[in-house]
PDB file of C-alpha atoms in Angstrom:
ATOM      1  CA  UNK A   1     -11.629  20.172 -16.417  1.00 54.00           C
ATOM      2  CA  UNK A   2     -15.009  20.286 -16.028  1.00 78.00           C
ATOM      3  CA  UNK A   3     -17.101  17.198 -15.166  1.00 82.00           C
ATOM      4  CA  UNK A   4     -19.136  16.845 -17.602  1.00 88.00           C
ATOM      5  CA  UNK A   5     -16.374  17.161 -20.366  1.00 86.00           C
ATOM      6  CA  UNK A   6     -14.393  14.662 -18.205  1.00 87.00           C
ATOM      7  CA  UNK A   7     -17.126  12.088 -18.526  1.00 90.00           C
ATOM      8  CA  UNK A   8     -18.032  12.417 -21.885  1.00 90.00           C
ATOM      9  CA  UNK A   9     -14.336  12.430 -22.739  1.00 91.00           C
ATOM     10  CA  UNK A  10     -13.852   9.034 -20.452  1.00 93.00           C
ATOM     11  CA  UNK A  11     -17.347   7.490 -22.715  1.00 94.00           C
ATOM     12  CA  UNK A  12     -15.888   8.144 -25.765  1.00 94.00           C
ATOM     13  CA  UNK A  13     -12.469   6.809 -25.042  1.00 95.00           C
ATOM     14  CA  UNK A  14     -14.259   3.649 -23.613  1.00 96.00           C
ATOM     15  CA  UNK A  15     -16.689   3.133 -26.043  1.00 96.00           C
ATOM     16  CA  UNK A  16     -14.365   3.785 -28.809  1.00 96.00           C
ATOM     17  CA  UNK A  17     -12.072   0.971 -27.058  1.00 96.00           C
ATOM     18  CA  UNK A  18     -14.275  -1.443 -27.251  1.00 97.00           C
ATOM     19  CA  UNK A  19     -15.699  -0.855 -30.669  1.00 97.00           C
ATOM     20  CA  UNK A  20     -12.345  -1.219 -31.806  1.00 96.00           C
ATOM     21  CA  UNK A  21     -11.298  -4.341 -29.932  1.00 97.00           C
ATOM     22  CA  UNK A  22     -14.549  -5.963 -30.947  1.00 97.00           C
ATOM     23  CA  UNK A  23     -14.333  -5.023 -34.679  1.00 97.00           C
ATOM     24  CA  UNK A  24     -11.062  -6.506 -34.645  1.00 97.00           C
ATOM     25  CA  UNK A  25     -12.176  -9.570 -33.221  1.00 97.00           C
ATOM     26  CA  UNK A  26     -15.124 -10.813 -35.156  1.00 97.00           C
ATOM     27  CA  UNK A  27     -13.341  -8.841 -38.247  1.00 97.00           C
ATOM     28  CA  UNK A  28     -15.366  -6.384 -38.874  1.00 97.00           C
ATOM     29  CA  UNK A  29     -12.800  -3.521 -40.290  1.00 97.00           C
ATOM     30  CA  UNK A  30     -15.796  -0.954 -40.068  1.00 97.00           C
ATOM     31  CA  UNK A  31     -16.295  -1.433 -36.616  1.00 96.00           C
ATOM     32  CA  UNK A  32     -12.723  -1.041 -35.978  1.00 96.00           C
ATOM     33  CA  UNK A  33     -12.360   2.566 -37.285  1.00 97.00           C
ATOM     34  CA  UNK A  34     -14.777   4.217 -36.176  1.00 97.00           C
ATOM     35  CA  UNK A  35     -13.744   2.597 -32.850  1.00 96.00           C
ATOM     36  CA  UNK A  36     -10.573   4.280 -33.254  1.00 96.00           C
ATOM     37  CA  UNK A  37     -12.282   7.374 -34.327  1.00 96.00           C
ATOM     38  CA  UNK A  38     -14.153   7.592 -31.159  1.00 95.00           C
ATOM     39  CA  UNK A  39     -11.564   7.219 -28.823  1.00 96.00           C
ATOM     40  CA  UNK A  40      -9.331   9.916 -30.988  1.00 96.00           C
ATOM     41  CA  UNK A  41     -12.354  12.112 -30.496  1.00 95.00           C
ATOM     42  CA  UNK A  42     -12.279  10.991 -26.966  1.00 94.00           C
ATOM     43  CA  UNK A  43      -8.545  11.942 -26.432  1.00 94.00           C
ATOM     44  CA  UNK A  44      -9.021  15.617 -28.154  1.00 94.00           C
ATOM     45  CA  UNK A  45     -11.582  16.561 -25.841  1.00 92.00           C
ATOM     46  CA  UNK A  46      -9.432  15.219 -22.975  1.00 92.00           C
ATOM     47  CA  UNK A  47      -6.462  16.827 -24.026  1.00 92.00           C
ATOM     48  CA  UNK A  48      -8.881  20.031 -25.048  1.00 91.00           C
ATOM     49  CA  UNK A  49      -9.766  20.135 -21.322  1.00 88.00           C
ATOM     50  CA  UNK A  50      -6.617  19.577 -19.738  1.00 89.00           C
ATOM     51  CA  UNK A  51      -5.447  22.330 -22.248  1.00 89.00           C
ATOM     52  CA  UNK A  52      -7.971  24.585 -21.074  1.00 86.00           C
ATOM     53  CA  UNK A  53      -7.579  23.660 -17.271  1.00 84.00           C
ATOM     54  CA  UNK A  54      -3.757  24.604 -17.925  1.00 85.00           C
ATOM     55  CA  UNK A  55      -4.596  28.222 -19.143  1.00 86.00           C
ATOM     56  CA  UNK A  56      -6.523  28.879 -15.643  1.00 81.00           C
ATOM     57  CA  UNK A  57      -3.771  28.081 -13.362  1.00 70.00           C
TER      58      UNK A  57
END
């Protein structure tokens, strides 16, 4: 996996986390999803990577 991918992977799966938590904690439902849609995007280029890392070895 390359680094870069890594980190911005590892940003959007944190960032997304937190949207989400604090969306769901003051309420805010918009806040929430696209929380959750950052760290899905986060995931796919995670699992993109590892996919990619797979196909080397």
């Amino acid at each position: 996996m390359s680094a870069s991918e890594k980190a911005k992977a590892k940003t959007e799966q944190t960032v997304g986390k937190v949207e989400k938590e604090v969306g769901r904690a003051i309420g805010n439902e918009r806040l929430a999803a696209e929380g959750e849609s950052k760290e899905a995007k986060g995931d796919l280029r995670s699992a993109k990577e590892k996919g990619k890392d797979a196909l080397k070895n």
